[in-house]
Coordinates of C-alpha atoms in Angstrom, one line a residue:
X24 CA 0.0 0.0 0.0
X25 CA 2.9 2.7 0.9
X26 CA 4.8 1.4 -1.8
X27 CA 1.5 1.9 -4.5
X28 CA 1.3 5.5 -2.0
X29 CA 5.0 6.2 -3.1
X30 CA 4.8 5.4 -6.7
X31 CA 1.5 7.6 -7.7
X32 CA 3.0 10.0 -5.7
X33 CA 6.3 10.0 -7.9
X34 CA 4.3 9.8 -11.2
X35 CA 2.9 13.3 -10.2
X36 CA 6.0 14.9 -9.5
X37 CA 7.0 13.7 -12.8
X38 CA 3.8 15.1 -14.3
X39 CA 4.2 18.8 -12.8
X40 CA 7.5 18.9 -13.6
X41 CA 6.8 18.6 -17.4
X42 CA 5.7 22.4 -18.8
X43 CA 2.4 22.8 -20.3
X44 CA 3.2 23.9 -24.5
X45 CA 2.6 27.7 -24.2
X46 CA -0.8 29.0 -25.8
X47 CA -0.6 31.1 -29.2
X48 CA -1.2 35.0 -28.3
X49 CA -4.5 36.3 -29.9
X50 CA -4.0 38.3 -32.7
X51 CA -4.3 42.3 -32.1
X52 CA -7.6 43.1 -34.2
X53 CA -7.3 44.7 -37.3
X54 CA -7.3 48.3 -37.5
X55 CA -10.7 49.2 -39.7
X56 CA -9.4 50.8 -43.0
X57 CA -10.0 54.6 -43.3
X58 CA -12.6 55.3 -46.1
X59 CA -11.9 59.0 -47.5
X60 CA -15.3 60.0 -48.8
X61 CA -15.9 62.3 -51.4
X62 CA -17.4 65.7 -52.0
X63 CA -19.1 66.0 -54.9
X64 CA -20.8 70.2 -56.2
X65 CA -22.9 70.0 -59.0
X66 CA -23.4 73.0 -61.1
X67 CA -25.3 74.1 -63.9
X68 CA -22.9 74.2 -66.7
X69 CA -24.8 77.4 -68.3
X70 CA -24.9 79.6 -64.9
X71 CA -22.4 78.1 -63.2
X72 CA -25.2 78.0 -60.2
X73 CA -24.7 75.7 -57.4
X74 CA -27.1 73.0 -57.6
X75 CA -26.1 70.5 -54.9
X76 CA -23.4 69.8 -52.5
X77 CA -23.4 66.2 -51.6
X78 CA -20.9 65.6 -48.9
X79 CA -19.4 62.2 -47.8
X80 CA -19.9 60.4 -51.1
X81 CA -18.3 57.0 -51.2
X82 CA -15.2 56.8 -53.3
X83 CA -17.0 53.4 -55.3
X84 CA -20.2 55.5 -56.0
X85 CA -21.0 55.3 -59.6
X86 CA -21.6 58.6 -62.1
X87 CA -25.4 56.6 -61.9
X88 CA -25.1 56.5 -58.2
X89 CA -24.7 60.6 -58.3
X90 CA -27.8 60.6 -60.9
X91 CA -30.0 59.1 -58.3
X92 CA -28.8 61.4 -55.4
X93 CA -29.1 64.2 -57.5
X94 CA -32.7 63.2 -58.6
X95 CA -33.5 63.0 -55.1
X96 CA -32.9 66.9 -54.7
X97 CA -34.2 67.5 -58.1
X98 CA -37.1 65.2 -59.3
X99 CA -37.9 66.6 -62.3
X100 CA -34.5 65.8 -63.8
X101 CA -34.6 61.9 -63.5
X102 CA -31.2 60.3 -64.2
X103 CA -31.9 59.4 -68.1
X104 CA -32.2 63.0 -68.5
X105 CA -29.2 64.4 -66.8
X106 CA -25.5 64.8 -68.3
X107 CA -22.5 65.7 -66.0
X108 CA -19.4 66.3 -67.1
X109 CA -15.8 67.0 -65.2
X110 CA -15.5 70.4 -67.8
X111 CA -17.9 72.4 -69.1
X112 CA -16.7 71.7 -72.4
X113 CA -15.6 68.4 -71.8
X114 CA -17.1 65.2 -72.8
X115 CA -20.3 63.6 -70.6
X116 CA -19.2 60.8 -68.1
X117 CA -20.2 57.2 -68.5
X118 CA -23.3 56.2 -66.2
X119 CA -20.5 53.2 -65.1
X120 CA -17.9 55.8 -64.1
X121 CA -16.5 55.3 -60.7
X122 CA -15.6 58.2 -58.8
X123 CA -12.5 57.1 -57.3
X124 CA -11.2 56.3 -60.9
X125 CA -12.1 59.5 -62.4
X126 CA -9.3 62.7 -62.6
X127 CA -10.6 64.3 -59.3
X128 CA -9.6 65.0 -56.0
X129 CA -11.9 64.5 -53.2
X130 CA -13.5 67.8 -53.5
X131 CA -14.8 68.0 -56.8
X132 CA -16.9 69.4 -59.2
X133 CA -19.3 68.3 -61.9
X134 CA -21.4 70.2 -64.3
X135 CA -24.6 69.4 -65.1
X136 CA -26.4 70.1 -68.1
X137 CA -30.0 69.0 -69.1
X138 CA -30.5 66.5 -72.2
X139 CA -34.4 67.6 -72.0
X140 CA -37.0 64.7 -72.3
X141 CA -36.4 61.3 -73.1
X142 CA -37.8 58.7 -74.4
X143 CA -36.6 55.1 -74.7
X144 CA -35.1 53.8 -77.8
X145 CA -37.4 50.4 -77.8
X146 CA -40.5 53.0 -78.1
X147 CA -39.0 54.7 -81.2
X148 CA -38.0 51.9 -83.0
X149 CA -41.5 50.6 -82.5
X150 CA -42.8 54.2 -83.6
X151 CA -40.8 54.1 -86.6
X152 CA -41.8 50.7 -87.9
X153 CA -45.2 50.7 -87.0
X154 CA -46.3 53.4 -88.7
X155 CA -44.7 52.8 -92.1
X156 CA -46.6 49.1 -91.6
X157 CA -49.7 50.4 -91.6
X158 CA -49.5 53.8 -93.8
X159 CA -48.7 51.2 -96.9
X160 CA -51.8 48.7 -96.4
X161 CA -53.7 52.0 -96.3
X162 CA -52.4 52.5 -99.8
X163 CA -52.6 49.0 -100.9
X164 CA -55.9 49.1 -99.9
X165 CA -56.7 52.0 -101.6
X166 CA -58.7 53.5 -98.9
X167 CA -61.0 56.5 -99.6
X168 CA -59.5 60.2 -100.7
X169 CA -55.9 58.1 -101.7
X170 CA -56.6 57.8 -105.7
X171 CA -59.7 58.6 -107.7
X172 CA -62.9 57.3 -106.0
X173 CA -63.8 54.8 -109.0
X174 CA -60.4 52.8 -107.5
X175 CA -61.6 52.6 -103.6
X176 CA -60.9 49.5 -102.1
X177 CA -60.2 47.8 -105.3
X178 CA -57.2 45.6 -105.7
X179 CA -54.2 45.8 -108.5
X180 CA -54.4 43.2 -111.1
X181 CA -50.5 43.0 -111.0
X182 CA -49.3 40.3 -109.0
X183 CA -45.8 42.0 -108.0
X184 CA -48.1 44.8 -106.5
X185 CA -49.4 41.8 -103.5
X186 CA -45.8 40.5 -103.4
X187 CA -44.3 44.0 -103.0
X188 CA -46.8 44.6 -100.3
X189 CA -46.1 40.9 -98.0
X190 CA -42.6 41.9 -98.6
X191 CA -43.1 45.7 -96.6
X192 CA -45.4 43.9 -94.3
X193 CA -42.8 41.5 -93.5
X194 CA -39.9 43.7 -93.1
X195 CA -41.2 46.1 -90.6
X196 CA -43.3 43.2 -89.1
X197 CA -39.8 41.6 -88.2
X198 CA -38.0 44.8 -86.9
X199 CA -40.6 45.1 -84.6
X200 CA -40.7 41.6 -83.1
X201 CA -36.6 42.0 -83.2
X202 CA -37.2 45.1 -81.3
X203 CA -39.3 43.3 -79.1
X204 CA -37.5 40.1 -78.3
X205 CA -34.1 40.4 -80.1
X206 CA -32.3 43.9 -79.5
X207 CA -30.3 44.7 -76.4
X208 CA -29.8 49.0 -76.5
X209 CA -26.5 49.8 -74.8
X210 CA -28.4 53.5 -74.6
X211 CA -31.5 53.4 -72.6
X212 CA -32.8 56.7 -74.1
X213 CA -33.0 59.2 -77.0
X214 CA -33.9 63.2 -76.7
X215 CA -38.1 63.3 -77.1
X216 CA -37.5 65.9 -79.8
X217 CA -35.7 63.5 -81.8
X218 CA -38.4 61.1 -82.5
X219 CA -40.7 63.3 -84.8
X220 CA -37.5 63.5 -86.9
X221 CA -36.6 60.1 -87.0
X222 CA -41.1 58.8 -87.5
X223 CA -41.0 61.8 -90.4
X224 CA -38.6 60.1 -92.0
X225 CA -39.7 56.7 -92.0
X226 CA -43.1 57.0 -92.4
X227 CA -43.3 60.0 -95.2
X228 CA -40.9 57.8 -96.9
X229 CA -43.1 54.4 -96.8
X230 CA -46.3 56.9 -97.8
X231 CA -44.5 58.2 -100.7
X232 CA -43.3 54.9 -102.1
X233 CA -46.8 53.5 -101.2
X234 CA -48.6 55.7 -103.5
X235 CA -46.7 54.8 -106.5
X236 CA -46.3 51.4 -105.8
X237 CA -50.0 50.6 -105.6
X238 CA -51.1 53.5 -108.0
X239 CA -54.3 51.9 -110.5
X240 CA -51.4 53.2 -113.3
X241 CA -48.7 51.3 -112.0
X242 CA -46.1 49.7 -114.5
X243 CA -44.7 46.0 -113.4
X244 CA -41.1 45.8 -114.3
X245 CA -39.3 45.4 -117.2
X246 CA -38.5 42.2 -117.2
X247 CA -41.6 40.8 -115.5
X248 CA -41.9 37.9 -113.7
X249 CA -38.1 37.0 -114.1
X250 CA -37.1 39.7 -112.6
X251 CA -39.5 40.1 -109.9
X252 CA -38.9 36.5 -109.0
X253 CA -34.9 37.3 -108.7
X254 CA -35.5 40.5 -106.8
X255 CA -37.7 38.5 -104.2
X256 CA -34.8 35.9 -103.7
X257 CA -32.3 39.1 -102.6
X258 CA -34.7 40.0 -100.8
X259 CA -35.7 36.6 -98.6
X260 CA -31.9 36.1 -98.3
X261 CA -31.3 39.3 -97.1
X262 CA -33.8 39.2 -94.5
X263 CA -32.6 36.1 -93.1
X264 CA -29.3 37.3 -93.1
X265 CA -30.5 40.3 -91.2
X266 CA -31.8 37.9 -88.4
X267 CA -29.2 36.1 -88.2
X268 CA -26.8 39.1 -87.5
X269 CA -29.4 40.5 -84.6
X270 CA -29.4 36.9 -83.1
X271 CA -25.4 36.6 -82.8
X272 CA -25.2 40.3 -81.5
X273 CA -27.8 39.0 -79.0
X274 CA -25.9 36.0 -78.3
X275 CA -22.5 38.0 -77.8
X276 CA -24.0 40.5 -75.5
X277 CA -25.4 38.8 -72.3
X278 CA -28.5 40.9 -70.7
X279 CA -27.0 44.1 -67.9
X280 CA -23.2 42.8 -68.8
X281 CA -21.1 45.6 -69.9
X282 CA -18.4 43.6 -71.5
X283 CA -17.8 44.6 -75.1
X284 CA -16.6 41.9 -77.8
X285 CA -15.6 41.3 -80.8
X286 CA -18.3 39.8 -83.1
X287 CA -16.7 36.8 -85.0
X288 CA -18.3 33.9 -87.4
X289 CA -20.6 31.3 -85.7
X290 CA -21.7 28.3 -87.2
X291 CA -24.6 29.9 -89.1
X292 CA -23.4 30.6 -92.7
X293 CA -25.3 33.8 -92.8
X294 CA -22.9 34.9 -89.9
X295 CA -19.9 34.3 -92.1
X296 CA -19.6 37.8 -93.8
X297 CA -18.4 38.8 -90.2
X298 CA -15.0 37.5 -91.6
X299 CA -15.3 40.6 -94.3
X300 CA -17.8 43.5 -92.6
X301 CA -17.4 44.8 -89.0
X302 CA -21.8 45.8 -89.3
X303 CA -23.2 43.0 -91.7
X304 CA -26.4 43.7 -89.9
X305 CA -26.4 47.4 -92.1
X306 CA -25.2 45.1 -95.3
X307 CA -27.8 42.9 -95.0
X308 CA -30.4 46.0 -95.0
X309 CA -29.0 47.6 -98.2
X310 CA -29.5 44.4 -99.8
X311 CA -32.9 43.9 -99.0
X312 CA -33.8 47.2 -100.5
X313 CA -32.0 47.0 -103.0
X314 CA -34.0 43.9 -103.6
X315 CA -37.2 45.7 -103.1
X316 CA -36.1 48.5 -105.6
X317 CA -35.6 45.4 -108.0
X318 CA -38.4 44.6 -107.5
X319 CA -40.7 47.7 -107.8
X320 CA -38.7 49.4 -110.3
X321 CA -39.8 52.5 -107.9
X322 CA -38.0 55.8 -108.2
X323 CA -38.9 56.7 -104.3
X324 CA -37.8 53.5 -103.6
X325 CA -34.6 53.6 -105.0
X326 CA -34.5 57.2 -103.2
X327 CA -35.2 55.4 -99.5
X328 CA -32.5 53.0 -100.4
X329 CA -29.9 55.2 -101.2
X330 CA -30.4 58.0 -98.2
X331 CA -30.5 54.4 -96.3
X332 CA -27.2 53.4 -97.7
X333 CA -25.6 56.6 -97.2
X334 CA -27.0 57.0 -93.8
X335 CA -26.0 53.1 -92.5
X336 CA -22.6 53.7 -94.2
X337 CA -21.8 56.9 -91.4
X338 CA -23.3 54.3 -88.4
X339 CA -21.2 51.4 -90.1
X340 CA -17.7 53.7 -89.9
X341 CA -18.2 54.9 -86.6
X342 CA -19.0 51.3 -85.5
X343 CA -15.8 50.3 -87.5
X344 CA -13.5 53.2 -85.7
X345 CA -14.9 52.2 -82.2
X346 CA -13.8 48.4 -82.4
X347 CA -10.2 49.8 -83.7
X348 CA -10.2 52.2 -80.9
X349 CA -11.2 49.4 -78.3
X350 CA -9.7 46.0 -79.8
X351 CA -5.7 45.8 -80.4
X352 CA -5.7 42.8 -82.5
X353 CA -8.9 43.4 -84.4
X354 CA -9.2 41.7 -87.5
X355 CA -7.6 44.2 -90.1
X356 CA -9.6 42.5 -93.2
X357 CA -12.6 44.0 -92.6
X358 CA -14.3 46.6 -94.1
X359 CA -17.4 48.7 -92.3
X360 CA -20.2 48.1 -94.7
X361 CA -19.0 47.0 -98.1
X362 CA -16.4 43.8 -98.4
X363 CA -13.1 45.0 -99.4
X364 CA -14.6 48.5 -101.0
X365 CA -16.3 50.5 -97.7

């Protein structure tokens, strides 16, 4: 028993002379990181009038973010319709702009100048193709106070008249569905002001070649039905070339990403003139009217197609210059609008 006493009593001497392994320190909390806030003046750019002082602005606030503040001072100038820029001469800043990134110190000041009302670009390309679809069935349907009374509501006895007329219907019937379901607008918004220029235009344009077009006089080409049936053919293949362009620019572009890219060739052999053309898309439109001016024979349509052409060829350059400007090792082959030529 003293023995058993002895030895437990040994094995705890033992035991307490052996040190405990020290315990790891706690680590000293982290200092919170300083944010420096911003202070953001907005002025009119005209009368150099202070308009708001916003004061602790966080330095990843967005030029959108600043929209939405200043909105809240100012609710008749909703974001869409506000520009600010760093100079009063200088160029507007990006929605996407963060403030931190920009030239600026952290007292700064922007100038703010008013684009007047908008309206969004979905409603004016509906505007503009809806109302040159249904100015030219009022024409092929030779409503009342059109053409002489004897020829109200009476139907052309030419056969490339009705073709001509499913053609127009089908055009504008497709930009709007593309409008619809299809297009992606990087800009959310046009001037107001603009859109009685741009709906002139258009439907003046489809009223003008309407009226010859389905006149009770009107002459069927030259070449009749052979070249009627050719001019269709441009035009079908066109069209689907058309689509196919909107759907790969759709597919490129995913829905709110901001990410630009190069448009190349897909599997879709209508896509293939991507190799050749930066803006097939405008390509594929001059074809198709030039189809349709094949096969009207139409003077006013021939006029439509070449203001077209010449206005598509100034978007089709700018579009060009931008992917340059953006891209380092953009394909050099292409052209803007015309393989090779423009």
């Amino acid at each position: 028993m003293d023995a058993l006493a002895l030895e437990a009593k040994g094995a705890k001497s033992e035991s307490a002379g052996v040190s405990a392994p020290p315990k790891p320190r706690p680590k000293p909390p982290q200092k919170a990181k300083r944010i420096v806030y911003f202070e953001v003046e907005i002025q009119d750019v005209k009368t150099r009038e202070k308009l708001l002082l916003l004061d602790k602005v966080e330095p990843t606030a967005t030029i959108l973010d600043i929209k939405a503040l200043f909105h809240k001072s100012h609710p008749h100038w909703y974001p869409a319709r506000q520009s600010l820029c760093l100079d009063p001469k200088g160029k507007p800043l990006r929605d996407e702009d963060i403030l931190q990134e920009l030239p600026v110190g952290t007292t700064t000041t922007f100038y703010f100048r008013d684009l007047g009302a908008q309206i969004a670009w979905g409603t004016v390309f509906l505007m503009e193709c809806i109302g040159p679809l249904v100015i030219y069935l009022l024409f092929y349907f030779r409503l009342p106070l059109i053409y002489a009374p004897k020829y109200e509501f009476t139907a052309s006895r030419h056969l490339v008249v009705h073709i001509a007329c499913v053609c127009h219907s089908f055009h504008y019937g497709k930009r709007i569905l593309e409008t619809l379901f299809v297009h992606r607008f990087s800009h959310g918004t046009m001037p107001f002001r603009n859109i009685f220029k741009n709906c002139s235009y258009y439907w003046c344009s489809a009223a003008w070649m309407a009226y010859y077009i389905n006149h009770p006089l009107y002459t069927p080409p030259y070449y009749g039905e052979t070249q009627v049936k050719a001019a269709l053919g441009i035009f079908l293949f066109c069209q689907l070339g058309s689509f196919s362009i909107h759907m790969a620019l759709r597919n490129l572009k995913l829905s709110g990403c901001k990410v630009k890219k190069i448009p190349y060739p897909t599997k879709n052999p209508f896509t293939w003139i991507f190799a050749l053309v930066s803006c097939p898309n405008y390509t594929y439109e001059l074809g198709s009217w030039l189809g349709f001016t094949l096969m009207t024979q139409c003077v006013p349509v021939l006029f439509f197609t070449v203001v077209g052409f010449v206005q598509m060829t100034v978007w089709a350059k700018g579009k060009h210059r931008s992917y340059l400007k953006e891209f380092k090792h953009y394909p050099t082959l292409r052209s803007p609008i015309l393989p090779f030529i423009l």
